Amino acid sequence: MTLTVDLIVPDELDAPLTDAWRGMVDANPDLVSPYFQPEFTQVAGAVTPGARVAVFRRGGTVVGFFPHQKRGGAIQPLAAPLNDYHGVIAAPGETIGLEQAADLLKAPRLSVGGWVGPSTGGERRATVQAALPDGYDAWYAERRATFGKYFKDKERARRSLETELGPIRVERGLTDPALLDHLIELKREQYRRTGRHDVFACGWTRDVLHALTRDHRGRFGASMAALWGGDRLAALEISLHATDQYHFWFPAYDPSVARCSPGILLSMDTMRMAAAEGFRVFDYGFQGESYKKYFCNAERRIVEAVIERPGLMRSAGRAAVGLLNATGEGRGSRLGASVRRRWAAIEACEVTTGARLKGALSAVGAAVAKLTPSPATARA
């Protein structure tokens, strides 16, 4: 029977549709992430501009869902660039791949950064996890035996932080809006320092984090963990969690005590506390940062891809990437991928053509600044 698709807004996900969705997630171990829970789409979709849910049917029976957002003629995963895992939530025995989804949605461009499911193209990437099937103590004993020097160093860092600031205190499950605003401002400062696109400048992404921490639904939610040394807040992180999965999301720490690794200490204490509550998998996101190899003992494979149709939107997208490439960042496949990711974040955040152009020009300026030697360097 022919596969058909209807588009609805997240508010139209009624109880029967939500139950069907949840059953599909529970039946597929590839869909374990909190991003695949229907509650993520319901809560985040209520404040995400252009939010839609594709409902796939075969012979009148619902066989799949794909939550997404529209930016002009482009389609992206719902709440991108905040969405780390996405794909079609499909019934057992039903396979709806990336290219088929793009064709059914008649998308001039479908851009994904963490696609879970079948795909014939795109770049294969890995995300990494710390799996704790036997709890935190067993995990830590194995990690410390394998990477003794690293974890002894972190134990010394903990003592140094206590000596400098005072007794360490860690809390998790925090949802205070003021604390979340502080975390967002720390991340924005980080984006300014590093020249990355500020994903919170557009406003609606901030609203998504607030909505998720405010509206917990059954087994799904978002919350913060925080570490204090004495009276000073040294590290803070918001995470998503559902069933036994804990997804580390946006971390920040006080740069003045960076030598004491407060962010690493917070991650370790968060794992210990959350594992005692039944969480067993802690997702650290994409490979890259060197510290992750000491924590993670599992990985998942995802796909980063852009599916395009010939036409104006294809030309517009390539023109934007070409503008960024003109800064010199397009030299080599690794830098080319960085350019594509930067543009994907800009396009996802900014809901108007003018704002997207402004974001692209700002990114060009930041890239040029990185490539331009300082006067002292030029004289050397």
Coordinates of C-alpha atoms in Angstrom, one line a residue:
M1 CA 0.0 0.0 0.0
T2 CA 1.1 3.5 -0.8
L3 CA 2.7 5.6 2.0
T4 CA 1.1 9.0 2.5
V5 CA 1.9 11.9 4.7
D6 CA -0.2 14.5 6.5
L7 CA 1.3 17.6 8.3
I8 CA 0.0 18.7 11.7
V9 CA 1.2 21.1 14.4
P10 CA 2.5 19.6 17.7
D11 CA -0.6 20.7 19.6
E12 CA -2.6 18.2 17.4
L13 CA -0.8 15.2 18.8
D14 CA -3.8 13.8 20.7
A15 CA -3.8 10.8 23.1
P16 CA -4.2 8.1 20.4
L17 CA -1.3 9.5 18.3
T18 CA 0.9 10.0 21.4
D19 CA 0.3 6.4 22.5
A20 CA 1.1 5.1 19.0
W21 CA 4.3 7.2 19.0
R22 CA 5.4 6.0 22.4
G23 CA 4.8 2.4 21.4
M24 CA 7.0 2.8 18.3
V25 CA 9.8 4.3 20.5
D26 CA 9.5 1.5 23.0
A27 CA 9.8 -1.1 20.3
N28 CA 12.9 0.3 18.7
P29 CA 16.2 0.4 20.7
D30 CA 17.6 2.9 18.2
L31 CA 15.1 5.5 19.5
V32 CA 16.2 5.5 23.1
S33 CA 17.2 9.2 23.2
P34 CA 14.9 11.7 25.0
Y35 CA 14.7 13.6 21.7
F36 CA 12.6 10.8 20.3
Q37 CA 10.0 10.9 23.1
P38 CA 6.7 12.5 22.0
E39 CA 6.9 14.9 25.0
F40 CA 10.0 16.6 23.5
T41 CA 8.0 17.4 20.4
Q42 CA 4.9 18.5 22.3
V43 CA 6.8 20.8 24.7
A44 CA 9.5 22.1 22.4
G45 CA 7.1 22.3 19.4
A46 CA 4.8 24.7 21.3
V47 CA 7.4 27.4 21.2
T48 CA 9.5 26.5 18.1
P49 CA 8.7 28.7 15.0
G50 CA 7.4 26.7 12.0
A51 CA 7.0 23.5 14.0
R52 CA 5.3 20.6 12.2
V53 CA 4.9 16.9 12.6
A54 CA 4.7 14.6 9.5
V55 CA 2.3 11.8 10.2
F56 CA 3.0 8.8 7.8
R57 CA 0.1 6.5 7.0
R58 CA -0.2 3.3 5.1
G59 CA -3.7 2.2 4.2
G60 CA -5.1 4.6 6.8
T61 CA -2.9 3.2 9.6
V62 CA -0.4 5.5 11.3
V63 CA 3.1 4.0 10.7
G64 CA 5.4 6.8 11.5
F65 CA 6.1 10.4 12.6
F66 CA 8.8 13.0 11.8
P67 CA 8.8 16.2 13.9
H68 CA 10.5 19.1 12.0
Q69 CA 10.5 22.8 11.4
K70 CA 10.4 24.9 8.3
R71 CA 12.7 27.8 7.5
G72 CA 11.6 29.2 4.2
G73 CA 11.7 26.3 1.8
A74 CA 14.1 24.3 4.0
I75 CA 13.1 21.6 6.5
Q76 CA 15.1 20.8 9.6
P77 CA 14.6 18.6 12.7
L78 CA 12.3 20.1 15.2
A79 CA 14.1 22.6 17.5
A80 CA 17.3 22.5 15.5
P81 CA 20.1 23.5 16.2
L82 CA 19.3 22.2 19.7
N83 CA 18.2 18.8 18.5
D84 CA 21.1 16.2 18.6
Y85 CA 19.2 13.1 17.5
H86 CA 16.4 12.9 15.0
G87 CA 14.8 10.6 12.4
V88 CA 11.5 9.0 11.6
I89 CA 9.8 7.4 14.5
A90 CA 8.4 4.3 12.7
A91 CA 6.3 1.3 13.5
P92 CA 8.1 -2.1 13.8
G93 CA 8.7 -3.5 10.3
E94 CA 8.3 -0.1 8.7
T95 CA 11.4 1.6 7.2
I96 CA 11.3 5.3 6.1
G97 CA 14.8 6.5 5.3
L98 CA 16.2 10.0 5.0
E99 CA 15.8 10.2 1.2
Q100 CA 12.3 8.8 1.3
A101 CA 11.3 11.3 4.0
A102 CA 12.6 14.2 2.0
D103 CA 10.8 13.0 -1.1
L104 CA 7.5 12.5 0.8
L105 CA 7.8 16.0 2.3
K106 CA 8.6 17.5 -1.1
A107 CA 11.4 19.5 0.6
P108 CA 13.6 21.7 -1.5
R109 CA 16.2 21.0 1.1
L110 CA 16.2 18.7 4.1
S111 CA 19.2 19.3 6.5
V112 CA 20.0 16.9 9.3
G113 CA 22.9 16.7 11.7
G114 CA 22.1 13.7 13.8
W115 CA 20.0 11.4 11.7
V116 CA 19.2 8.0 13.2
G117 CA 17.9 5.5 10.6
P118 CA 18.5 4.5 7.0
S119 CA 20.3 6.8 4.6
T120 CA 22.2 6.2 1.4
G121 CA 24.3 9.3 1.6
G122 CA 25.7 11.9 4.0
E123 CA 28.6 11.8 6.4
R124 CA 28.7 9.1 9.1
R125 CA 29.6 10.4 12.5
A126 CA 29.7 9.0 16.0
T127 CA 28.3 10.1 19.3
V128 CA 29.7 8.7 22.5
Q129 CA 28.1 7.4 25.8
A130 CA 29.0 6.2 29.2
A131 CA 27.0 3.0 29.8
L132 CA 26.6 2.1 33.5
P133 CA 24.7 -1.3 33.5
D134 CA 26.0 -2.1 37.0
G135 CA 25.8 1.4 38.4
Y136 CA 28.3 4.2 39.0
D137 CA 30.7 2.5 41.4
A138 CA 31.4 -0.4 39.0
W139 CA 31.8 2.0 36.1
Y140 CA 34.2 4.3 38.0
A141 CA 36.3 1.4 39.2
E142 CA 36.7 0.1 35.6
R143 CA 37.5 3.6 34.3
R144 CA 40.0 4.4 37.1
A145 CA 41.7 1.1 36.5
T146 CA 42.0 1.8 32.8
F147 CA 42.9 5.5 33.0
G148 CA 44.4 5.8 36.5
K149 CA 46.5 8.9 35.8
Y150 CA 43.6 10.9 34.5
F151 CA 41.2 10.1 37.3
K152 CA 43.8 10.6 40.0
D153 CA 44.3 14.0 38.5
K154 CA 40.6 14.8 38.8
E155 CA 40.7 13.6 42.4
R156 CA 43.5 16.1 43.0
A157 CA 41.5 18.8 41.2
R158 CA 38.5 18.2 43.6
R159 CA 40.8 18.7 46.6
S160 CA 42.3 21.9 45.0
L161 CA 38.8 23.3 44.3
E162 CA 37.8 22.7 47.9
T163 CA 40.9 24.3 49.2
E164 CA 40.4 27.4 47.0
L165 CA 36.7 27.9 47.3
G166 CA 35.4 25.8 50.2
P167 CA 33.3 22.6 50.5
I168 CA 31.9 21.3 47.3
R169 CA 28.2 20.9 47.0
V170 CA 26.3 19.4 44.0
E171 CA 22.6 19.5 43.3
R172 CA 20.7 18.1 40.4
G173 CA 17.0 18.2 39.2
L174 CA 17.1 22.1 39.3
T175 CA 14.6 24.1 37.3
D176 CA 15.0 27.6 38.6
P177 CA 14.4 30.0 35.7
A178 CA 17.0 32.5 37.0
L179 CA 19.6 29.8 37.2
L180 CA 18.8 28.8 33.6
D181 CA 19.1 32.4 32.5
H182 CA 22.5 32.5 34.1
L183 CA 23.6 29.3 32.2
I184 CA 22.4 30.8 28.9
E185 CA 24.3 33.9 29.5
L186 CA 27.5 31.9 30.3
K187 CA 27.0 30.0 27.0
R188 CA 26.5 33.3 25.1
E189 CA 29.7 34.7 26.5
Q190 CA 31.4 31.5 25.4
Y191 CA 30.0 31.9 21.8
R192 CA 31.3 35.5 21.7
R193 CA 34.8 34.4 22.9
T194 CA 35.0 31.6 20.4
G195 CA 33.4 33.3 17.4
R196 CA 30.6 30.7 17.1
H197 CA 27.1 31.6 16.1
D198 CA 25.1 32.6 19.2
V199 CA 22.2 30.1 19.1
F200 CA 20.4 31.9 21.9
A201 CA 20.4 35.4 20.3
C202 CA 17.2 34.6 18.3
G203 CA 15.1 34.2 21.5
W204 CA 13.0 31.2 20.7
T205 CA 15.8 28.8 21.6
R206 CA 15.9 30.3 25.1
D207 CA 12.2 29.8 25.3
V208 CA 12.6 26.1 24.4
L209 CA 15.0 25.5 27.3
H210 CA 12.6 27.3 29.7
A211 CA 9.6 25.3 28.4
L212 CA 11.4 22.0 28.8
T213 CA 12.6 22.7 32.4
R214 CA 9.1 24.0 33.3
D215 CA 7.0 21.2 31.8
H216 CA 7.9 17.7 33.0
R217 CA 5.7 15.0 31.6
G218 CA 5.9 11.5 33.1
R219 CA 9.2 9.8 32.2
F220 CA 10.5 12.8 30.2
G221 CA 12.0 16.1 31.4
A222 CA 14.9 18.5 31.5
S223 CA 16.7 19.9 34.4
M224 CA 20.0 21.4 35.6
A225 CA 22.8 20.2 37.8
A226 CA 25.1 22.7 39.6
L227 CA 28.4 22.5 41.5
W228 CA 29.3 25.1 44.1
G229 CA 32.6 25.5 45.9
G230 CA 31.8 27.3 49.1
D231 CA 29.3 30.0 48.0
R232 CA 30.6 30.3 44.4
L233 CA 28.8 28.6 41.5
A234 CA 31.6 26.9 39.7
A235 CA 29.8 24.7 37.1
L236 CA 26.3 24.3 35.7
E237 CA 24.7 22.1 33.0
I238 CA 21.2 21.5 31.6
S239 CA 20.4 18.0 30.5
L240 CA 17.5 16.0 29.0
H241 CA 16.4 12.7 30.5
A242 CA 13.8 10.0 29.8
T243 CA 13.5 6.4 30.9
D244 CA 17.1 5.4 31.8
Q245 CA 18.7 7.8 29.4
Y246 CA 20.5 11.0 30.5
H247 CA 21.6 13.4 27.8
F248 CA 24.2 16.0 28.8
W249 CA 23.3 19.1 26.8
F250 CA 24.6 22.6 27.6
P251 CA 27.5 22.8 30.1
A252 CA 29.2 26.0 31.4
Y253 CA 31.7 26.7 34.1
D254 CA 33.5 29.6 35.8
P255 CA 36.7 30.2 33.7
S256 CA 38.5 31.5 36.8
V257 CA 38.7 28.0 38.3
A258 CA 39.1 26.1 35.0
R259 CA 42.4 24.6 36.2
C260 CA 40.3 22.6 38.8
S261 CA 38.1 21.0 36.1
P262 CA 34.7 22.0 37.7
G263 CA 32.8 20.9 34.6
I264 CA 34.4 17.4 34.7
L265 CA 33.7 17.2 38.5
L266 CA 30.1 18.2 37.9
S267 CA 29.6 15.5 35.2
M268 CA 31.0 12.8 37.5
D269 CA 28.8 13.8 40.4
T270 CA 25.8 14.1 38.2
M271 CA 26.4 10.6 36.9
R272 CA 26.8 9.2 40.5
M273 CA 23.6 10.9 41.7
A274 CA 21.5 10.1 38.6
A275 CA 22.7 6.5 38.5
A276 CA 21.4 6.1 42.0
E277 CA 18.0 7.1 40.6
G278 CA 18.1 4.4 37.9
F279 CA 19.7 6.2 34.9
R280 CA 22.1 3.9 33.1
V281 CA 23.2 5.6 29.9
F282 CA 24.8 9.1 29.9
D283 CA 25.1 10.6 26.4
Y284 CA 28.1 13.0 25.8
G285 CA 27.1 13.9 22.3
F286 CA 29.6 14.0 19.4
Q287 CA 33.1 12.8 19.6
G288 CA 35.8 15.5 19.6
E289 CA 36.7 16.8 23.0
S290 CA 39.6 14.7 24.4
Y291 CA 38.1 14.2 27.8
K292 CA 35.3 12.1 26.5
K293 CA 37.5 9.1 25.8
Y294 CA 38.1 8.7 29.5
F295 CA 34.3 8.6 30.3
C296 CA 32.7 6.8 27.4
N297 CA 32.6 3.1 26.7
A298 CA 29.9 3.1 23.9
E299 CA 29.1 4.9 20.7
R300 CA 26.2 5.4 18.3
R301 CA 26.4 6.1 14.6
I302 CA 24.4 8.9 13.0
V303 CA 24.3 10.7 9.7
E304 CA 24.9 14.3 8.8
A305 CA 23.4 15.2 5.4
V306 CA 21.8 17.7 3.2
I307 CA 19.2 16.4 0.8
E308 CA 18.6 19.0 -2.0
R309 CA 16.3 19.4 -5.0
P310 CA 17.4 21.5 -7.9
G311 CA 16.1 25.0 -7.9
L312 CA 16.3 28.3 -6.1
M313 CA 16.7 27.0 -2.6
R314 CA 19.5 24.8 -3.6
S315 CA 21.3 27.9 -5.2
A316 CA 20.6 30.0 -2.1
G317 CA 21.9 27.4 0.3
R318 CA 25.1 27.0 -1.8
A319 CA 25.5 30.7 -2.0
A320 CA 25.5 31.1 1.7
V321 CA 28.0 28.3 2.2
G322 CA 30.1 29.8 -0.6
L323 CA 30.1 33.1 1.3
L324 CA 31.5 31.4 4.3
N325 CA 33.9 29.4 2.2
A326 CA 35.3 32.7 0.8
T327 CA 36.8 33.4 4.2
G328 CA 39.2 30.5 3.6
E329 CA 37.4 28.0 5.8
G330 CA 36.4 25.9 2.9
R331 CA 39.9 24.5 2.4
G332 CA 39.7 20.8 2.9
S333 CA 36.8 18.5 3.7
R334 CA 37.1 19.0 7.5
L335 CA 36.8 22.8 7.2
G336 CA 34.1 22.4 4.6
A337 CA 32.1 20.4 7.0
S338 CA 32.6 23.1 9.7
V339 CA 31.2 25.7 7.3
R340 CA 28.2 23.6 6.5
R341 CA 27.5 23.1 10.2
R342 CA 27.9 26.8 10.9
W343 CA 25.4 27.7 8.2
A344 CA 23.0 25.0 9.4
A345 CA 23.0 26.6 12.9
I346 CA 22.4 30.0 11.4
E347 CA 19.6 28.9 9.2
A348 CA 17.9 26.9 12.0
C349 CA 18.0 29.8 14.5
E350 CA 17.0 32.7 12.3
V351 CA 13.5 32.6 11.1
T352 CA 13.7 35.4 8.5
T353 CA 15.8 35.8 5.4
G354 CA 17.3 39.1 6.6
A355 CA 18.3 37.5 10.0
R356 CA 19.9 34.6 8.2
L357 CA 21.9 36.9 5.9
K358 CA 23.0 38.9 8.9
G359 CA 24.1 35.8 10.7
A360 CA 26.1 34.6 7.7
L361 CA 27.8 38.0 7.4
S362 CA 28.6 38.0 11.1
A363 CA 30.1 34.5 10.7
V364 CA 32.2 35.7 7.8
G365 CA 33.4 38.6 10.0
A366 CA 34.4 36.2 12.8
A367 CA 36.2 33.9 10.4
V368 CA 38.1 36.8 8.8
A369 CA 39.1 38.0 12.3
K370 CA 40.5 34.6 13.1
L371 CA 42.5 34.6 9.9
T372 CA 43.8 38.1 10.2
P373 CA 47.1 38.3 12.2
S374 CA 47.3 40.7 15.1
P375 CA 49.7 43.7 14.8
A376 CA 52.1 42.0 17.1
T377 CA 52.0 38.8 15.1
A378 CA 52.4 40.7 11.9
R379 CA 55.6 42.4 13.2
A380 CA 57.1 39.1 14.5

